[in-house]
XYZ file of C-alpha atoms in Angstrom:
479
model
C -2.332 -1.946 20.839
C -0.066 0.634 19.302
C 1.980 -0.008 16.265
C 5.666 -0.560 15.839
C 7.390 2.749 15.189
C 8.871 3.384 11.825
C 9.786 6.277 9.637
C 6.791 8.311 8.509
C 5.439 7.514 5.078
C 3.166 9.779 3.007
C 0.135 7.434 3.392
C 1.368 5.405 0.623
C 4.054 2.962 0.185
C 7.051 3.597 -1.939
C 7.832 2.772 -5.515
C 11.223 1.289 -6.195
C 12.809 -0.558 -9.007
C 12.463 -4.035 -7.530
C 8.919 -5.228 -8.021
C 7.455 -2.090 -6.549
C 3.830 -1.643 -5.733
C 2.051 0.937 -3.677
C -1.433 1.283 -2.365
C -3.132 4.090 -0.610
C -6.271 3.343 1.370
C -8.470 6.323 1.845
C -10.254 7.112 5.041
C -10.090 3.645 6.526
C -6.944 3.986 8.583
C -5.642 0.722 7.252
C -2.096 0.039 6.233
C -0.880 0.591 2.754
C -0.446 -2.660 1.054
C 0.724 -3.900 -2.304
C 0.935 -7.068 -4.391
C 4.701 -7.441 -3.926
C 6.828 -10.435 -2.933
C 4.747 -13.289 -1.586
C 1.507 -11.366 -2.085
C 2.232 -10.984 -5.778
C 3.153 -14.664 -6.011
C -0.112 -15.643 -4.326
C -2.012 -13.417 -6.746
C -0.457 -15.416 -9.598
C -1.340 -18.771 -8.069
C -3.535 -19.710 -11.006
C -0.494 -19.499 -13.265
C 2.106 -21.245 -11.089
C 0.405 -22.942 -8.097
C 3.355 -25.108 -7.063
C 5.767 -22.218 -7.219
C 3.383 -20.233 -5.048
C 3.127 -23.063 -2.517
C 6.923 -23.271 -2.404
C 7.127 -19.542 -1.628
C 4.488 -19.898 1.096
C 6.277 -22.842 2.700
C 9.598 -20.985 2.578
C 7.925 -18.032 4.262
C 6.495 -20.274 6.995
C 9.916 -21.853 7.529
C 11.320 -18.358 8.073
C 8.491 -17.552 10.480
C 9.176 -20.783 12.361
C 12.877 -19.929 12.638
C 12.168 -16.368 13.818
C 9.532 -17.489 16.323
C 12.202 -18.556 18.826
C 13.731 -15.079 18.628
C 10.309 -13.466 19.022
C 9.671 -15.454 22.209
C 12.889 -14.353 23.947
C 11.318 -11.132 25.403
C 8.465 -13.121 26.946
C 10.968 -15.632 28.341
C 12.949 -12.812 29.975
C 9.792 -11.477 31.591
C 8.911 -14.960 32.830
C 12.351 -15.212 34.447
C 11.877 -11.799 36.059
C 8.413 -12.681 37.356
C 9.683 -16.039 38.661
C 12.399 -14.283 40.650
C 9.810 -11.981 42.201
C 7.646 -14.998 43.026
C 10.504 -16.782 44.751
C 11.293 -13.650 46.739
C 7.799 -13.069 48.076
C 6.496 -16.635 48.300
C 6.081 -17.979 51.860
C 8.843 -20.401 52.706
C 10.875 -19.289 49.728
C 14.423 -18.033 49.637
C 15.332 -15.409 52.221
C 15.682 -12.182 50.222
C 18.162 -10.781 52.813
C 20.432 -13.808 52.803
C 23.001 -12.070 50.584
C 22.600 -8.708 52.284
C 21.335 -5.421 51.021
C 23.854 -5.192 48.166
C 22.919 -8.628 46.870
C 19.220 -7.862 47.082
C 19.722 -4.535 45.316
C 21.767 -6.165 42.553
C 19.174 -8.892 42.084
C 16.309 -6.417 42.031
C 18.146 -4.189 39.550
C 18.871 -7.136 37.289
C 15.487 -8.819 37.477
C 13.200 -5.798 37.703
C 15.029 -3.298 35.483
C 17.630 -4.872 33.222
C 15.655 -7.943 32.148
C 12.417 -5.983 31.410
C 14.454 -3.362 29.558
C 16.166 -6.073 27.534
C 12.749 -7.603 26.805
C 11.278 -4.353 25.457
C 14.387 -3.517 23.419
C 14.487 -7.009 21.915
C 10.784 -6.646 21.154
C 11.493 -3.413 19.303
C 14.200 -5.180 17.313
C 11.879 -8.095 16.574
C 9.162 -5.655 15.569
C 11.553 -3.934 13.178
C 12.457 -7.299 11.642
C 8.796 -8.208 11.273
C 7.943 -4.809 9.814
C 10.677 -5.305 7.230
C 9.220 -8.709 6.356
C 5.747 -7.226 6.012
C 7.076 -4.650 3.589
C 9.296 -6.888 1.471
C 7.185 -10.063 1.473
C 3.595 -8.804 1.655
C 4.110 -5.231 0.507
C 2.452 -3.900 3.688
C 4.090 -0.638 4.738
C 3.294 0.684 8.170
C 3.340 4.348 8.999
C 4.168 5.762 12.428
C 2.792 9.301 12.728
C 4.273 11.442 15.485
C 2.486 11.482 18.819
C 1.351 15.061 19.506
C 1.123 14.281 23.236
C 4.622 12.840 23.518
C 6.846 14.656 26.039
C 9.799 16.602 24.675
C 12.338 15.830 27.414
C 15.247 13.528 26.633
C 14.785 11.350 29.706
C 11.033 11.235 29.211
C 11.513 10.011 25.651
C 14.051 7.443 26.824
C 11.693 6.171 29.516
C 8.826 5.904 27.036
C 11.080 4.160 24.535
C 12.103 1.477 27.040
C 9.119 1.220 29.403
C 6.301 3.084 27.649
C 2.984 1.598 26.616
C 4.184 1.182 23.045
C 7.194 -0.834 24.203
C 5.032 -3.241 26.210
C 2.596 -3.579 23.330
C 5.524 -4.733 21.219
C 6.271 -7.443 23.756
C 2.697 -8.687 23.396
C 2.911 -8.484 19.616
C 6.207 -10.361 19.336
C 4.935 -13.016 21.748
C 1.786 -13.529 19.681
C 3.816 -13.569 16.450
C 6.266 -16.056 17.971
C 3.534 -18.401 19.171
C 1.830 -18.246 15.784
C 5.055 -18.997 13.921
C 5.944 -21.771 16.338
C 2.529 -23.421 16.058
C 1.348 -22.922 12.488
C 4.751 -22.676 10.904
C 5.949 -25.674 12.880
C 2.985 -27.794 11.829
C 3.361 -27.014 8.127
C 7.135 -27.322 8.155
C 6.966 -30.614 10.074
C 4.424 -32.072 7.681
C 6.285 -30.993 4.554
C 9.929 -31.410 5.561
C 9.499 -34.496 7.700
C 7.077 -35.977 5.182
C 9.580 -35.518 2.352
C 12.397 -36.948 4.463
C 10.324 -39.977 5.462
C 9.165 -40.519 1.885
C 12.715 -40.432 0.514
C 13.999 -42.659 3.328
C 11.161 -45.151 2.872
C 11.734 -45.227 -0.882
C 15.447 -45.887 -0.401
C 14.611 -48.557 2.202
C 12.156 -50.234 -0.179
C 14.795 -50.406 -2.902
C 17.330 -51.792 -0.424
C 14.894 -54.469 0.797
C 14.112 -55.492 -2.772
C 17.796 -55.756 -3.550
C 18.322 -57.877 -0.447
C 15.433 -60.110 -1.495
C 13.354 -59.850 1.694
C 9.791 -58.999 0.532
C 8.345 -59.732 3.982
C 9.965 -56.546 5.298
C 8.275 -54.293 2.724
C 5.102 -53.577 4.718
C 6.521 -50.813 6.907
C 8.402 -48.938 4.139
C 5.452 -49.211 1.747
C 3.106 -47.755 4.372
C 5.555 -44.902 4.861
C 5.840 -44.379 1.101
C 2.064 -43.972 0.962
C 1.507 -41.921 4.136
C 4.508 -39.575 3.879
C 3.394 -37.967 0.571
C -0.073 -37.633 2.073
C 1.428 -35.674 4.975
C 3.329 -33.496 2.492
C 0.120 -32.843 0.575
C -1.704 -31.882 3.770
C 1.118 -29.500 4.694
C 1.057 -27.923 1.243
C -2.715 -27.472 1.456
C -2.433 -25.905 4.914
C 0.282 -23.435 3.869
C -1.970 -20.712 2.360
C -4.280 -20.830 5.387
C -1.325 -20.479 7.745
C -0.041 -17.494 5.760
C -3.520 -15.924 5.743
C -3.869 -16.244 9.513
C -0.408 -14.733 9.939
C -1.343 -11.718 7.821
C -4.622 -11.350 9.740
C -2.693 -11.451 13.019
C -0.283 -8.769 11.854
C -3.151 -6.570 10.748
C -5.001 -6.952 14.029
C -1.957 -6.239 16.184
C -0.201 -3.623 14.081
C -2.899 -1.662 12.345
C -6.298 -2.057 13.961
C -5.790 -0.098 17.180
C -8.236 2.868 17.140
C -5.621 5.272 18.466
C -3.154 4.222 15.783
C -5.812 4.568 13.097
C -6.723 8.044 14.306
C -3.128 9.228 14.483
C -2.351 7.788 11.071
C -5.455 9.382 9.621
C -4.709 12.793 11.136
C -1.116 12.668 9.937
C -2.276 11.690 6.476
C -4.921 14.430 6.386
C -2.284 16.998 7.288
C 0.081 15.804 4.566
C -2.615 15.512 1.918
C -4.045 18.925 2.803
C -0.682 20.560 2.151
C -0.316 18.710 -1.132
C -3.866 19.620 -2.166
C -3.138 23.301 -1.475
C 0.012 23.095 -3.587
C -1.863 21.255 -6.343
C -4.668 23.826 -6.339
C -2.145 26.645 -6.573
C -0.321 24.903 -9.415
C -3.627 24.342 -11.223
C -4.554 27.999 -10.784
C -1.215 29.065 -12.256
C -1.681 26.658 -15.155
C -5.130 28.032 -15.976
C -3.826 31.590 -15.664
C -0.915 30.766 -17.984
C -3.163 29.022 -20.506
C -5.566 31.959 -20.559
C -2.768 34.517 -20.791
C -0.834 32.727 -23.535
C -3.886 31.600 -25.476
C -7.323 33.146 -25.137
C -6.157 36.488 -23.767
C -3.710 37.083 -26.608
C -6.265 36.074 -29.200
C -8.892 38.342 -27.630
C -6.402 41.200 -27.806
C -5.784 40.456 -31.480
C -9.553 40.239 -32.068
C -10.044 43.654 -30.427
C -7.355 45.224 -32.613
C -8.856 43.658 -35.755
C -12.320 44.988 -34.922
C -10.843 48.429 -34.205
C -9.154 48.468 -37.591
C -12.376 47.315 -39.284
C -14.354 50.086 -37.588
C -11.841 52.682 -38.757
C -12.181 51.548 -42.396
C -15.945 51.086 -42.584
C -16.495 54.588 -44.008
C -13.436 54.827 -46.271
C -12.791 51.242 -47.451
C -15.811 48.936 -46.927
C -14.115 46.032 -48.748
C -11.081 46.073 -46.431
C -13.397 46.456 -43.455
C -15.328 43.365 -44.575
C -12.078 41.355 -44.826
C -11.108 42.466 -41.324
C -14.516 41.452 -39.993
C -14.098 38.033 -41.635
C -10.681 37.725 -39.997
C -12.237 38.702 -36.669
C -14.784 35.905 -37.040
C -11.972 33.399 -37.624
C -10.089 34.689 -34.595
C -13.232 34.443 -32.456
C -13.600 30.783 -33.396
C -9.964 30.192 -32.379
C -10.618 31.925 -29.063
C -13.590 29.660 -28.444
C -11.452 26.608 -29.214
C -8.792 27.772 -26.736
C -11.432 28.248 -24.058
C -12.811 24.785 -24.779
C -9.316 23.338 -24.273
C -9.026 25.089 -20.910
C -12.509 23.939 -19.865
C -11.787 20.396 -21.038
C -8.968 20.228 -18.511
C -11.457 21.100 -15.759
C -14.566 19.067 -16.533
C -15.454 18.056 -20.098
C -18.985 18.514 -21.310
C -19.148 14.987 -22.691
C -18.512 13.585 -19.199
C -21.414 15.556 -17.761
C -23.806 14.644 -20.566
C -22.888 11.044 -21.406
C -20.625 9.745 -18.633
C -17.429 7.718 -18.706
C -18.324 5.415 -21.650
C -18.208 8.482 -23.905
C -15.596 10.583 -22.072
C -12.850 7.977 -21.703
C -12.545 7.303 -25.469
C -12.207 11.061 -26.006
C -9.424 11.236 -23.413
C -7.730 8.187 -24.937
C -7.998 9.703 -28.399
C -5.911 12.695 -27.285
C -3.123 10.413 -25.975
C 0.048 10.317 -28.135
C 0.375 6.628 -27.186
C -2.167 4.330 -28.906
C -4.806 3.575 -26.305
C -7.464 0.863 -26.114
C -10.563 1.578 -24.022
C -12.638 -1.128 -22.336
C -15.662 0.202 -20.445
C -18.330 -2.028 -18.915
C -20.692 0.169 -16.907
C -24.366 -0.819 -17.083
C -25.276 2.387 -15.255
C -23.585 5.625 -14.271
C -21.956 6.090 -10.853
C -22.180 9.356 -8.966
C -20.967 12.505 -10.701
C -18.132 12.872 -8.194
C -16.936 9.322 -8.813
C -17.027 9.932 -12.574
C -15.025 13.139 -12.202
C -12.337 11.491 -10.069
C -12.100 8.518 -12.434
C -11.796 10.769 -15.483
C -9.082 12.834 -13.825
C -7.138 9.690 -12.864
C -7.268 8.365 -16.422
C -6.212 11.693 -17.971
C -3.290 12.121 -15.575
C -2.252 8.492 -16.032
C -2.284 8.858 -19.827
C -0.184 11.997 -19.497
C 2.321 10.114 -17.336
C 2.448 7.277 -19.861
C 3.235 9.710 -22.673
C 5.853 11.633 -20.667
C 7.673 8.997 -18.656
C 6.973 5.396 -19.654
C 8.194 5.043 -23.233
C 5.264 2.674 -23.835
C 4.047 1.606 -27.268
C 0.464 0.925 -26.201
C -1.826 1.501 -23.245
C -5.132 0.019 -22.111
C -7.802 1.909 -20.180
C -10.544 -0.099 -18.471
C -13.486 0.787 -16.249
C -16.018 -1.512 -14.634
C -18.147 -1.926 -11.544
C -17.005 -4.086 -8.625
C -19.882 -5.332 -6.527
C -19.347 -5.520 -2.762
C -21.735 -5.921 0.181
C -22.758 -2.807 2.065
C -20.843 -3.869 5.184
C -17.634 -3.615 3.143
C -18.410 -0.132 1.913
C -20.620 -0.824 -1.094
C -19.816 -1.140 -4.785
C -16.696 0.323 -6.370
C -15.917 1.986 -9.669
C -12.593 0.477 -10.715
C -10.545 2.186 -13.418
C -7.189 0.827 -14.536
C -4.525 2.155 -16.898
C -1.990 -0.447 -18.074
C 1.031 0.237 -20.277
C 3.970 -1.795 -21.589
C 6.610 0.821 -20.810
C 9.753 0.887 -18.701
C 7.993 0.731 -15.302
C 9.769 1.824 -12.124
C 7.379 4.729 -11.480
C 8.631 7.109 -8.776
C 6.179 9.361 -6.898
C 8.937 11.926 -6.284
C 9.920 12.218 -9.949
C 7.232 14.735 -10.862
C 4.853 12.090 -12.221
C 1.815 13.490 -10.398
C 1.207 10.322 -8.355
C 0.827 12.261 -5.113
C -1.892 14.381 -6.702
C -3.719 11.270 -7.862
C -3.435 9.669 -4.419
C -4.846 12.757 -2.764
C -7.732 13.098 -5.211
C -8.718 9.436 -4.878
C -8.265 9.518 -1.121
C -10.521 12.572 -0.849
C -13.478 10.312 -1.749
C -12.251 7.403 0.432
C -10.897 5.516 -2.558
C -7.821 3.357 -2.976
C -5.094 3.947 -5.557
C -2.634 1.172 -6.384
C 0.413 1.483 -8.611
C 2.252 -1.686 -9.588
C 5.383 -0.706 -11.507
C 8.228 -3.245 -11.554
C 11.206 -2.026 -13.558
C 11.085 -3.199 -17.153
C 7.593 -4.696 -16.885
C 5.318 -1.724 -17.462
C 2.965 -0.010 -15.043
C -0.541 -0.832 -13.850
C -2.388 2.011 -12.138
C -5.676 1.003 -10.512
C -8.134 3.268 -8.726
C -11.014 1.839 -6.667
C -13.533 4.634 -6.152
C -16.739 4.291 -4.115
C -19.650 4.005 -6.537
C -21.693 6.572 -4.604
C -18.763 8.856 -3.723
């Protein structure tokens, strides 16, 4: 099943000012997803469980309301198929009763217009559902261009209305409509009807007591007891209904092999261009650092040694002072070269790993940084290098853009079974700054995404405006 078309995204979601979050999965072809909207509320269920259940029930009520709209395309196709059945069934209506013009009009309406309306309505429904996935669950779907798509205008129009993708949308909207009608209807009926019955039974009980007819209390009291039980069952079923809905959307929208391959190829092309640009920018930075630092100091050292050599025979004391100055300059040159090398791969990371390297990186941050590392053993050297780079770039972003007063750097191991890809090295950088991180604002987020994605990792940035930023990188332990 192909996915609903949408504007291309750079394998990541977007960061905006309203509870933004972005995630980039690497190498798995899955959709970007983020803890926004309902997903963020569910993640905070331990803090506000009833608020979370209210959000889930409201979401299911919306799904139940939209399910009737989602089922309209399937209904139109049923009408079209029924007309064809009546026309060809033995003993059915004579197709030539209204003449050729009537038959042609009926065929045009039932075999062309109704199917076209069904596919177009499915595209509209798919757009609505895609918007809900993005705003409620934070799942952003990409639609990479089809390299085999024909270029002709009429060919594109035909594919848009009657192509395989259009019919797959009909199937998707039908499945989404049936799910919303069934699961959403059950939960909404239990909760809404249960509340209504409970309130009505309670009012009836009070009325009966006022009227002084205790013999009539049995029915209302039973309803007072059973109705809240139905509400409780509906509330308990809500998270499971939402989970099955998300699983359905994933299976229908994102799990098609062709869609995964196209998305992956599109992402590889985009990331390759960004990696080339990043490598060129890094080369220019190293060249600039060497030219402005070590190269100038080496030139000064050469001139000092030349002057010392010229004075060795005539003024040994001045020559000795120049040699001493040359020694000082050589130490400064070595320090400059260490600074350049530290930006590439620090020695402490190679020798002692992240527990020793991350405090050094945090110590260079202008913003006070707290480091929490819990790694009983070292991951692969590549995973350590990627994690160190992510932390350094994140600390640089905090100092440049966030306005934070403190930052926390953490690193620990996340154990997962082998069928899920094995253990992860998870590093997180959390600040209390202004939030609202934008990947297009020169913050280096695209470079981080590409570096993490190169080892099949996942980078998540949660940056609601005014609430700080949490950058999390999940890197395969044996990357």
